[in-house]
Coordinates of C-alpha atoms in Angstrom, one line a residue:
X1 CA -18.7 -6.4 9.2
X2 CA -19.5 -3.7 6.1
X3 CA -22.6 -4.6 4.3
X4 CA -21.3 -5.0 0.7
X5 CA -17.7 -5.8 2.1
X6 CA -16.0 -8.7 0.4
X7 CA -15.4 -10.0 4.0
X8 CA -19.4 -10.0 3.9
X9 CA -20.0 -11.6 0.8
X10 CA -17.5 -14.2 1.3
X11 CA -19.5 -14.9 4.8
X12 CA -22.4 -14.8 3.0
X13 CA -21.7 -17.1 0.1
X14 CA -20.6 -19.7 3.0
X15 CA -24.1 -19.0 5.0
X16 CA -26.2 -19.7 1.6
X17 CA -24.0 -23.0 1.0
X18 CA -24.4 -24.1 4.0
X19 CA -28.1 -23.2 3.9
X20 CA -28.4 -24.8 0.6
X21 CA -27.1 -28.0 1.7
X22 CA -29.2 -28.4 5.2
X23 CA -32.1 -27.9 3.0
X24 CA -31.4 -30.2 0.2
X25 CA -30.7 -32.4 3.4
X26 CA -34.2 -32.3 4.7
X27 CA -36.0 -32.3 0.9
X28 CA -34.5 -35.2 0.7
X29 CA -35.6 -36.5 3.6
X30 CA -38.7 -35.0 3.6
X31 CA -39.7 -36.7 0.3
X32 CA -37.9 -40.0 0.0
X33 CA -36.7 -40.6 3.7
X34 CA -39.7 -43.1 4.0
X35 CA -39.3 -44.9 0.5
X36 CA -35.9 -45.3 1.2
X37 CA -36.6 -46.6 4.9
X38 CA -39.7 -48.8 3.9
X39 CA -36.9 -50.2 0.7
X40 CA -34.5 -51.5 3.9
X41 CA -37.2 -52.2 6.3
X42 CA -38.6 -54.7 3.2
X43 CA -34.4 -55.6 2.8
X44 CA -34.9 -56.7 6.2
X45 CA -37.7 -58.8 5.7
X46 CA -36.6 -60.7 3.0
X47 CA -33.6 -61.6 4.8
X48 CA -35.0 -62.7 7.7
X49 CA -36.8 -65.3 5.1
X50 CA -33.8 -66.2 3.2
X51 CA -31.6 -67.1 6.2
X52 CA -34.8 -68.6 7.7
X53 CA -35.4 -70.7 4.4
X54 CA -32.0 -72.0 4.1
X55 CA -31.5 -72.9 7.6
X56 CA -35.1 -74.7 7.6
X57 CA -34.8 -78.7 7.4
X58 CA -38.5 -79.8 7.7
X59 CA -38.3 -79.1 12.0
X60 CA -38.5 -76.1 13.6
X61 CA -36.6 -76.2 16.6
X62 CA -33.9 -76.6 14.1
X63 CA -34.0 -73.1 13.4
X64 CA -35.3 -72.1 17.0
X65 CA -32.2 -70.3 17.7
X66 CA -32.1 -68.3 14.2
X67 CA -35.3 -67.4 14.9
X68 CA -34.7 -66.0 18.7
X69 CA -31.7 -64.4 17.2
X70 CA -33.4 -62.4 14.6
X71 CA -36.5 -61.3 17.1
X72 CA -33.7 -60.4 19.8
X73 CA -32.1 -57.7 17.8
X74 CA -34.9 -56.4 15.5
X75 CA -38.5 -55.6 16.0
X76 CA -39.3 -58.3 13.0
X77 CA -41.9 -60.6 14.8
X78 CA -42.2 -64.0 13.1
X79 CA -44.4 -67.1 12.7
X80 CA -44.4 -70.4 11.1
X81 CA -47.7 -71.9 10.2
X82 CA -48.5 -75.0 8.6
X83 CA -50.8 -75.6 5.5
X84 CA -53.7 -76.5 7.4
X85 CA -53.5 -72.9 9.7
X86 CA -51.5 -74.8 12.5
X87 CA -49.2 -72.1 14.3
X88 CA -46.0 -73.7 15.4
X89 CA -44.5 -71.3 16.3
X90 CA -45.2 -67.4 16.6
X91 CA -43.6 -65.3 18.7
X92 CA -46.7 -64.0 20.4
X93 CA -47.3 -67.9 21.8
X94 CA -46.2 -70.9 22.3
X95 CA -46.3 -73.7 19.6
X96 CA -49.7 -75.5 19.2
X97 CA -50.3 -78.9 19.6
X98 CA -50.5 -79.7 16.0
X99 CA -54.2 -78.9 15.7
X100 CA -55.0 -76.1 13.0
X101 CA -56.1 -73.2 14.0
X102 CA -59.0 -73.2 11.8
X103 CA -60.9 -75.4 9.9
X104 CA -59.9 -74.0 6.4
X105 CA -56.0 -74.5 5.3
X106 CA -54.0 -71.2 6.4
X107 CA -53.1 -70.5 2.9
X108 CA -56.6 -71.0 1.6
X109 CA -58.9 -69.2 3.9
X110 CA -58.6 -67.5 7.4
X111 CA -57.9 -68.3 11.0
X112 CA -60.6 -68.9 12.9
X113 CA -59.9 -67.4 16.8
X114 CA -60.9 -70.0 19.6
X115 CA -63.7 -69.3 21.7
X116 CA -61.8 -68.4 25.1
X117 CA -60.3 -65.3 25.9
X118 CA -56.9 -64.3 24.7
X119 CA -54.5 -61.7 26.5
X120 CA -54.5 -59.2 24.3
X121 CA -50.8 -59.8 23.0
X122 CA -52.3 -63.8 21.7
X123 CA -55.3 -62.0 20.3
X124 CA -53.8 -59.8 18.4
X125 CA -50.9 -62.1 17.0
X126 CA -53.7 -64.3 15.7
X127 CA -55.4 -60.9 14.1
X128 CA -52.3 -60.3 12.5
X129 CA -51.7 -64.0 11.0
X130 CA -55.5 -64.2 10.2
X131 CA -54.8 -60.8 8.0
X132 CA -51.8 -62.2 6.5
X133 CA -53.4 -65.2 5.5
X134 CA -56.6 -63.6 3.8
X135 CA -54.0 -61.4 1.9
X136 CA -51.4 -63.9 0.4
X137 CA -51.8 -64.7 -3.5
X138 CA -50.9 -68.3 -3.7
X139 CA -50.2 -67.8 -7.6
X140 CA -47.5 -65.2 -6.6
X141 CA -46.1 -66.8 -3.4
X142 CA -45.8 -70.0 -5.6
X143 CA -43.8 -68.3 -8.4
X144 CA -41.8 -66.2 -6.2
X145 CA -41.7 -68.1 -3.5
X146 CA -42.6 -65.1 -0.8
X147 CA -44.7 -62.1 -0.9
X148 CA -44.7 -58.4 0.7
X149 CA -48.3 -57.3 2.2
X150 CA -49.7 -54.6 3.7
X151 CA -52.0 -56.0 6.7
X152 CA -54.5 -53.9 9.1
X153 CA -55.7 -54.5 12.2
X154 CA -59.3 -53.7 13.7
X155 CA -57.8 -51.0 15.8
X156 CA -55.9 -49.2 12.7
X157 CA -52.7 -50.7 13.6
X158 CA -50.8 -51.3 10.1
X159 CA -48.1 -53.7 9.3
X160 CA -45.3 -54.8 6.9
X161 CA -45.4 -58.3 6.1
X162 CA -43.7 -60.9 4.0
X163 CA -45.2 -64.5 3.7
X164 CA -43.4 -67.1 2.5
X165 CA -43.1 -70.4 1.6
X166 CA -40.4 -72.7 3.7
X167 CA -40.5 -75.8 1.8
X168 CA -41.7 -76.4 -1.8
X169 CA -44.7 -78.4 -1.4
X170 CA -45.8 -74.8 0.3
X171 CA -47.3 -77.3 4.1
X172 CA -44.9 -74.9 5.9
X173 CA -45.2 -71.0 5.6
X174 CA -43.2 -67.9 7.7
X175 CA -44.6 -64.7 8.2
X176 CA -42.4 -62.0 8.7
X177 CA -43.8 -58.5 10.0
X178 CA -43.0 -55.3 11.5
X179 CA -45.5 -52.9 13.1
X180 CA -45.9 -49.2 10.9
X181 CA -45.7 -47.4 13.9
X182 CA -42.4 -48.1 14.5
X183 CA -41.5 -47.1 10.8
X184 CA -43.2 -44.0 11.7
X185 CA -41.6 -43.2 14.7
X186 CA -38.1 -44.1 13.7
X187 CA -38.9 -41.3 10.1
X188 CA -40.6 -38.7 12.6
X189 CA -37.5 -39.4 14.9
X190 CA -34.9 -39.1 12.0
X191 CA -37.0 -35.4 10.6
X192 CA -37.0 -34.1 14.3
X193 CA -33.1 -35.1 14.5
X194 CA -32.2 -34.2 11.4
X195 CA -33.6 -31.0 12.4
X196 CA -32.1 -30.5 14.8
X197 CA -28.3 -31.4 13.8
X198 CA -29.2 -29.2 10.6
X199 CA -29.7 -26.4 12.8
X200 CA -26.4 -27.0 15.0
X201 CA -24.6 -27.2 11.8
X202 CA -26.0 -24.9 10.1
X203 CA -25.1 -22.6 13.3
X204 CA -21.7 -23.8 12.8
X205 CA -21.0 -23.3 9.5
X206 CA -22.0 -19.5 10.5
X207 CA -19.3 -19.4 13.1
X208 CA -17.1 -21.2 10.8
X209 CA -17.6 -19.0 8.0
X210 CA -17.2 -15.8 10.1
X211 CA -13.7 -16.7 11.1
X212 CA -12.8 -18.7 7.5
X213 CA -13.9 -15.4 5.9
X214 CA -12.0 -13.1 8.5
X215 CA -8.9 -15.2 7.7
X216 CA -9.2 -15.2 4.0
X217 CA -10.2 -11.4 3.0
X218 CA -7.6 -10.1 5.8
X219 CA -5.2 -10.2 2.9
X220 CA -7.4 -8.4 0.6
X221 CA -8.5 -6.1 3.0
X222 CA -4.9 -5.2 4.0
X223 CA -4.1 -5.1 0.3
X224 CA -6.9 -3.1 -0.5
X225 CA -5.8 -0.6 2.1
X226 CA -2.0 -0.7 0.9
X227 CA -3.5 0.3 -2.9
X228 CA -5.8 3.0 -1.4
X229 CA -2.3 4.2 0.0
X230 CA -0.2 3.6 -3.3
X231 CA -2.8 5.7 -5.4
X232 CA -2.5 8.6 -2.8
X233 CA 1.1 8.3 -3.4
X234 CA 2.0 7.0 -0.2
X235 CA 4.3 3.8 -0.4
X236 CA 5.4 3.2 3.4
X237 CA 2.9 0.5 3.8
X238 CA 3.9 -2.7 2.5
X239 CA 1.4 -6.0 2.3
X240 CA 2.1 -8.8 5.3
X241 CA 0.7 -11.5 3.1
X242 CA 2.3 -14.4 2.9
X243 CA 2.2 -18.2 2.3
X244 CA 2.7 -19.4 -1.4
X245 CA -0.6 -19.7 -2.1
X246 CA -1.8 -17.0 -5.1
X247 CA -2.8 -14.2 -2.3
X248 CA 0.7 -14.3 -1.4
X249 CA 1.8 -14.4 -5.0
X250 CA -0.5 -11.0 -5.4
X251 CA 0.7 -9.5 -1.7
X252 CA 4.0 -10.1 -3.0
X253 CA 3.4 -8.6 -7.0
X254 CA 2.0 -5.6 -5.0
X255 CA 4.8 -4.9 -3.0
X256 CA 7.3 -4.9 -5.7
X257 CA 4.8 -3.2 -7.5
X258 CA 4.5 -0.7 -4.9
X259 CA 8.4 -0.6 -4.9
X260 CA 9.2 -0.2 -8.3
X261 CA 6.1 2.7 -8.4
X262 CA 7.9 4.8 -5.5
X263 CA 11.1 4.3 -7.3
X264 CA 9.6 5.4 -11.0
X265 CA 7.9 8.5 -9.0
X266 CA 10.6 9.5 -6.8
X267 CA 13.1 9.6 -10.1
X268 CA 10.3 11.2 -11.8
X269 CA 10.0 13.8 -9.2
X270 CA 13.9 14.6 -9.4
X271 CA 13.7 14.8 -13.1
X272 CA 10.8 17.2 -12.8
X273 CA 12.7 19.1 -9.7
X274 CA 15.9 19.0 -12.1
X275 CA 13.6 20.6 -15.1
X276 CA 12.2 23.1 -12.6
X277 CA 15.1 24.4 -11.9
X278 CA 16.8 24.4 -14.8
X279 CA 13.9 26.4 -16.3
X280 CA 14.0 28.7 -13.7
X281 CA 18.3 29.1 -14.1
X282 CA 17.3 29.6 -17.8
X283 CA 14.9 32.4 -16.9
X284 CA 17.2 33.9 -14.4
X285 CA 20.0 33.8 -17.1
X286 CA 17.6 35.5 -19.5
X287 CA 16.1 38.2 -16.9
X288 CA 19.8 38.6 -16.4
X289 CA 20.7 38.7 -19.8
X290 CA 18.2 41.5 -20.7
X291 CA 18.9 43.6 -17.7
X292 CA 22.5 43.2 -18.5
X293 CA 22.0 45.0 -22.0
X294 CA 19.7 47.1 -20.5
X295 CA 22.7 48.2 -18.1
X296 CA 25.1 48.0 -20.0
X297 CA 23.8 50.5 -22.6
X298 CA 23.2 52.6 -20.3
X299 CA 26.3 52.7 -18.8
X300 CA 27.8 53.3 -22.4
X301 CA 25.4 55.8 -23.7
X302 CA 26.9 58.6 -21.3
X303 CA 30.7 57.7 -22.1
X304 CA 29.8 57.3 -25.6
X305 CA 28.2 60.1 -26.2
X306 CA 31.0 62.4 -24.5
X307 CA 33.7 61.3 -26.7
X308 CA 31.7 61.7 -29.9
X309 CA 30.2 64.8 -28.9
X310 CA 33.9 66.0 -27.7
X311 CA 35.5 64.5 -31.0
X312 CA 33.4 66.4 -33.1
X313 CA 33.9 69.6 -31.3
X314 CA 37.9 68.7 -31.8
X315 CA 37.3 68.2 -35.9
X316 CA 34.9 71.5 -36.4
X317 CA 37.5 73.2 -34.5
X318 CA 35.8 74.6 -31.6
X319 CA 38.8 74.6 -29.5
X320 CA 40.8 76.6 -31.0
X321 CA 42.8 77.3 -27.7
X322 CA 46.1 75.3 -26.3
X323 CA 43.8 74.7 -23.3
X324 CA 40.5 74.0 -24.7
X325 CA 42.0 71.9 -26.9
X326 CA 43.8 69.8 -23.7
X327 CA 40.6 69.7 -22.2
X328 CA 38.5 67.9 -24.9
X329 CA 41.4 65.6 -25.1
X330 CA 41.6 64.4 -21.6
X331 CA 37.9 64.2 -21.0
X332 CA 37.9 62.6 -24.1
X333 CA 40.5 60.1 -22.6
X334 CA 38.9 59.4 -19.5
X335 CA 35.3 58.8 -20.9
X336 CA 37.4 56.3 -22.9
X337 CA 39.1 55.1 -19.9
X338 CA 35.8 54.6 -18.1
X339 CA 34.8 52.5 -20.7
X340 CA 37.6 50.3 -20.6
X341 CA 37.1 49.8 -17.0
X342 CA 34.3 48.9 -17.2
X343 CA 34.8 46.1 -20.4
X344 CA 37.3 44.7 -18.4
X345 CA 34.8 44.4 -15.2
X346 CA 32.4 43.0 -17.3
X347 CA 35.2 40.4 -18.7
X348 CA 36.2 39.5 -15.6
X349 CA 32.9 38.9 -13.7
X350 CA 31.7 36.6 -17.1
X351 CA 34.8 34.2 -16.6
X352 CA 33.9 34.0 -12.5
X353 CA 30.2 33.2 -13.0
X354 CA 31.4 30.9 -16.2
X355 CA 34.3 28.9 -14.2
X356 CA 36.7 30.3 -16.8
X357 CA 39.2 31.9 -14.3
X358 CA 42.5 30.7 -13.5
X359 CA 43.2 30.5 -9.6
X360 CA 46.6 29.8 -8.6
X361 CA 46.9 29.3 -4.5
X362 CA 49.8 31.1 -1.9
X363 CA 50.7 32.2 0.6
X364 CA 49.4 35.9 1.0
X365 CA 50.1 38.0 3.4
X366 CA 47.1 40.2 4.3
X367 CA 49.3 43.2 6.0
X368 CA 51.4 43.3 3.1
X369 CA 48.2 43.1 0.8
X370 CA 46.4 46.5 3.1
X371 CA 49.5 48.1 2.8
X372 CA 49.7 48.0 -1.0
X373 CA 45.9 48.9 -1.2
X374 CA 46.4 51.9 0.8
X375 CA 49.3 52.9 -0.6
X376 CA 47.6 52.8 -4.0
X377 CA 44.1 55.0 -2.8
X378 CA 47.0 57.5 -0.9
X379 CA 46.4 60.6 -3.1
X380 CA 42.3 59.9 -3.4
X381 CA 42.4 59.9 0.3
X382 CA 44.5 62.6 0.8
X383 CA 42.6 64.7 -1.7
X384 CA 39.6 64.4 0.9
X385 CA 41.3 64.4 3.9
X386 CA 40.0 60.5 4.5
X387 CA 42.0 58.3 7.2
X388 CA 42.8 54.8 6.2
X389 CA 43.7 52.9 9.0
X390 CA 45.0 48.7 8.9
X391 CA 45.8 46.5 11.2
X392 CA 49.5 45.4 11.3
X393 CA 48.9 42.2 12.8
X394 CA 50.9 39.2 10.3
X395 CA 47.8 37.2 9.2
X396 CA 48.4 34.9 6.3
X397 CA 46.0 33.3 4.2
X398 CA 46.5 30.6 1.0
X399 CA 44.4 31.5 -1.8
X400 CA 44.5 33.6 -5.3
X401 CA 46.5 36.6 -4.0
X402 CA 45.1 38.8 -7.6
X403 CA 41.4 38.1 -6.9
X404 CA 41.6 38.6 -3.2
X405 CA 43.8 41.5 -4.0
X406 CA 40.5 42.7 -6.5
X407 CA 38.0 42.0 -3.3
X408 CA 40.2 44.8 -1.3
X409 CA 40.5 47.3 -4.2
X410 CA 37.1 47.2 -4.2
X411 CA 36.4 47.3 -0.8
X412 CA 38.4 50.1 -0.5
X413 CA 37.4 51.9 -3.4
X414 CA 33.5 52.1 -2.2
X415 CA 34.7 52.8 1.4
X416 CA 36.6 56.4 -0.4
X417 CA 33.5 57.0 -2.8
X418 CA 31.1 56.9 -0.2
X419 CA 33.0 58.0 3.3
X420 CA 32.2 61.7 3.7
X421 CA 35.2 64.1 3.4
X422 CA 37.8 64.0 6.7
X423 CA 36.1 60.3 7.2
X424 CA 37.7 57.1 8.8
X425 CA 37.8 53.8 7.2
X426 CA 39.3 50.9 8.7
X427 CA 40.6 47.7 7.3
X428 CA 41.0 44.3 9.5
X429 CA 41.8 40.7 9.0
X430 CA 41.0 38.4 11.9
X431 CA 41.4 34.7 11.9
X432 CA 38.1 32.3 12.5
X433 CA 37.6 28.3 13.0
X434 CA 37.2 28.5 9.5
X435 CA 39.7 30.3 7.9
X436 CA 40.6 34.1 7.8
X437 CA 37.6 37.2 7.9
X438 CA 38.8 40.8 6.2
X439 CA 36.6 43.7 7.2
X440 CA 36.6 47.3 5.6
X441 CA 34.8 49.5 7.6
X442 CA 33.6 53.1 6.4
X443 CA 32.0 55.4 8.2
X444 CA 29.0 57.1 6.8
X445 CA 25.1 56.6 7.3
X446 CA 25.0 52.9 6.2
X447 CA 22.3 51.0 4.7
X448 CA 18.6 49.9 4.2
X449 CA 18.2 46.8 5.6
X450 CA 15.8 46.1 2.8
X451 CA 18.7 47.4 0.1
X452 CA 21.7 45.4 1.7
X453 CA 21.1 42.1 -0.5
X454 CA 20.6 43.7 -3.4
X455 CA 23.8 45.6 -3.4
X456 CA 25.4 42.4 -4.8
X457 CA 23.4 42.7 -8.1
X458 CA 25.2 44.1 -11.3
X459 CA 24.6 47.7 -12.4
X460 CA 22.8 48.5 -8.9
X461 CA 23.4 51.6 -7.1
X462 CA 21.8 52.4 -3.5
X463 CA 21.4 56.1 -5.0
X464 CA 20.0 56.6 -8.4
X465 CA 20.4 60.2 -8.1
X466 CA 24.4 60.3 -7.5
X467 CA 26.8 61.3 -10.4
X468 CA 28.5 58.9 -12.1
X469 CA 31.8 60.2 -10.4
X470 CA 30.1 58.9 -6.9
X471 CA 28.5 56.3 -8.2
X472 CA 30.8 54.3 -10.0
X473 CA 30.5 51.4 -12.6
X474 CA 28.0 49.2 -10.5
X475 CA 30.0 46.1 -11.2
X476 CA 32.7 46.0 -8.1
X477 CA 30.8 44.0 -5.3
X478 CA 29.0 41.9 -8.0
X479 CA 33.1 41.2 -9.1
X480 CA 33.2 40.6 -5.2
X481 CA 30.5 38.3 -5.0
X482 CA 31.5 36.0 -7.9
X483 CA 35.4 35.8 -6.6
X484 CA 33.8 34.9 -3.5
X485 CA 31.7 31.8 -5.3
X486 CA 35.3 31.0 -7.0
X487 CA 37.2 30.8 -4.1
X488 CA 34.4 29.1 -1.8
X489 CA 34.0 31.5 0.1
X490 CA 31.5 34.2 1.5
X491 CA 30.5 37.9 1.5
X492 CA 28.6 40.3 3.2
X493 CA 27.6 43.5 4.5
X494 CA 26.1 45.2 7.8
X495 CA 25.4 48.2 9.4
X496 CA 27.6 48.9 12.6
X497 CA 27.4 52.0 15.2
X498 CA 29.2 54.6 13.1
X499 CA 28.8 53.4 9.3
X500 CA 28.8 50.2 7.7
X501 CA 31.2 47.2 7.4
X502 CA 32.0 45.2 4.1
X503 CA 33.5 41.4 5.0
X504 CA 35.0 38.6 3.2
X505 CA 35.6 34.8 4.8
X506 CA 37.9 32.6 2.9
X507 CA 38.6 29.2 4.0
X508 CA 41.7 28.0 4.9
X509 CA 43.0 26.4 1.9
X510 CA 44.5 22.7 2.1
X511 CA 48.4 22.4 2.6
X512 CA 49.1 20.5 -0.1
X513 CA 47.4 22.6 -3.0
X514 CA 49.1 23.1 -5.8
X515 CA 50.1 26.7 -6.7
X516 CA 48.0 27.1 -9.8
X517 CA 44.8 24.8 -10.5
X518 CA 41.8 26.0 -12.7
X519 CA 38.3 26.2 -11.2

């Protein structure tokens, strides 16, 4: 048990209860235990006298048997003596014969002993009625009928005593006592008890209040634990209290509170993820935007500046020549050309990453789609002595037969750019679990690993020192890439033995699509 632990202070605030009251217990009986036991010793007493009093007719063996019964079951002693000091009866002794004990009345003056020896029990029942008889005030026994006295004995032997009158001409007296040294023994006995059953309790109460405050701050300690976890974020834990007492009501109110916390953070956290990335999209777009400009301008600063330069050359009239003349006019025309290539690449690749492109699904046939390709690249191949080989196989695929039929074109038309002269390039079109795979293979040096990723950027060429005529527009595989998002599917690139190898999955399309939907 933690010092300073509210398990320990609740065990402790039992303890100092319990200690408190144990020693309020023995205060009290330390400093009015005997008042209160001398108040009902003297209740005693004067009982004894009353019922004595009203059972006494003028004889006393009338009230023989009252008085056996009351010295039978109490440790009250009594005696009746007559005016003139004549004991009738005393419990100490038999009755007299009528003569007085003294010569003096009893109530008047004092006993006088007899002159022959007295076992010491007679002897000292006579001491006591001698004492009680030189004590009593006849003025106050004859107003209040009886009166409480103190006697002592030679010895030191003290007693309680009440005299009083039995009839009302006062001939007939009772004396009613009780020795101090039982009242004594019976408040040393109660302070050595009460001692001792204050200790036992109080030993108790210890016990008790170790397990009472175990069972009572095992709630608070578990709940105390479960907001220790809540304010590290962690809200697995969840509080076993229960019971409709107010710790359940608060185990309860901190569960839904840890509930309704986890639920509030975890949308918080999606909102903040959701922000995150949007903030990130809307740098990427505007890194993307930038280097687009950046790209593009420089991709139109060389076309741009040909046709200008060649169109003023055509209005000072520097080609004056037929041929000359022909010259500025088709460069002019393919700068111009180049330009329009690459506005419409531009076009197209912006409606892809937008999701403003039309696809309309069929059935294409991917021999019939090679052969057209090839048949279009047949004089750039031929010019270079480049062999264009494609599998006859009948694969067919449904999908958007013009983008896929933009994916090959390009394909093909990096394969003749960058296949050395009397190269081989190969096209293929397998089928997968998934849906259909076409290859284009060149062969050539291939690749960085570290530069195959980036191929798929806009504007990026793997040489920076090529002509443009090699190099192209640096649009074509990013085209690639975004029909590839469009028609969910995939793209890639990876150096094989012998070159590299361009690839494009599609998935098989469902039967039941319709021939034209827009994405």
């Amino acid at each position: 048990m933690k010092h300073g632990s509210i398990r320990f202070k609740f065990f402790a605030a039992i303890s100092a209860v319990a200690l408190v009251f144990i020693g309020m217990l023995l205060l009290l009986n330390l400093f009015f235990y005997e008042d209160y036991y001398m108040m009902t010793r003297r209740n005693e007493l004067r009982d004894a006298y009353q019922s004595i009093h009203s059972s006494y007719t003028g004889s006393v063996d009338d009230i023989a048997a009252v008085l056996d019964n009351y010295e039978s079951r109490s440790v009250i002693r009594l005696s009746i003596v007559a005016a003139d000091g004549t004991v009738r009866y005393s419990s100490f002794f038999s009755p007299g014969n009528g003569e007085p004990a003294g010569g003096d009345s009893a109530l008047q003056g004092t006993f006088q002993l007899p002159d022959f020896d007295l076992f010491d029990q007679q002897r000292r029942g006579y001491a006591i009625l001698q004492a009680i008889a030189q004590s009593v005030n006849p003025d106050t026994l004859a107003k209040h009928n009886y009166q409480f006295l103190n006697v002592s004995l030679w010895d030191g032997d003290q007693y309680l005593c009440l005299a009083g009158a039995l009839d009302s001409q006062g001939e007939n007296c009772l004396f009613a006592y009780m020795p101090y040294a039982y009242i004594e023994q019976n408040s040393s006995l109660n302070l050595v008890f009460l001692l001792i059953a204050g200790g036992c309790a109080l030993l108790i109460c210890l016990v008790c209040g170790y397990f009472i405050s175990r069972q009572f701050t095992r709630p608070l300690i578990d709940m105390a634990g479960v907001a220790d976890r809540m304010s590290e974020l962690d809200f697995s834990t969840k509080c076993q209290a229960g019971g409709s007492d107010e710790i359940g009501h608060l185990g309860q109110s901190l569960n839904r509170l840890s509930a309704y916390l986890e639920q509030t953070i975890g949308e918080l956290k999606q909102s903040n993820d959701q922000l995150a990335q949007e903030i990130e999209k809307k740098e990427r777009i505007d890194s993307m935007r930038r280097e687009f400009i950046v790209n593009v301008s420089h991709e139109l600063k060389t076309p741009i500046a040909l046709i200008q330069g060649y169109a003023e050359g055509l209005t000072a009239g520097v080609a004056d020549d037929p041929e000359d003349r022909e010259f500025y006019c088709d460069t002019i025309a393919d700068e111009a050309d180049r330009m329009n290539k690459l506005v419409m690449q531009l076009l197209n690749l912006s409606k892809l990453e937008l999701g403003a492109e039309q696809t309309f699904y069929e059935d294409i046939d991917i021999h019939e789609l090679c052969a057209e390709a090839v048949q279009k690249t047949k004089v750039l191949c031929e010019s270079r002595g480049l062999i264009v080989h494609f599998d006859d196989t009948c694969v067919t695929v449904r999908t958007d037969g013009n983008l896929l039929e933009q994916v090959l074109m390009n394909y093909l038309s990096n394969a003749i750019r960058y296949t050395v002269d009397g190269g081989h390039i190969e096209i293929s079109a397998t089928r997968t679990d998934c849906g259909i795979r076409l290859t284009v293979f060149n062969e050539g040096e291939g690749l960085p690993e570290e530069e195959l990723p980036k191929i798929w950027e806009k504007f990026y060429r793997t040489d920076r020192a090529r002509t443009r005529e090699a190099g192209g527009t640096g649009i074509g595989l990013s085209l690639v890439h975004a029909i590839a998002d469009t028609l969910h599917g995939s793209c890639g690139a990876e150096n094989v033995p012998g070159g590299i190898s361009f690839w494009f999955e599609l998935p098989n399309a469902p039967e039941n699509s319709e021939s034209n939907e827009e994405t």
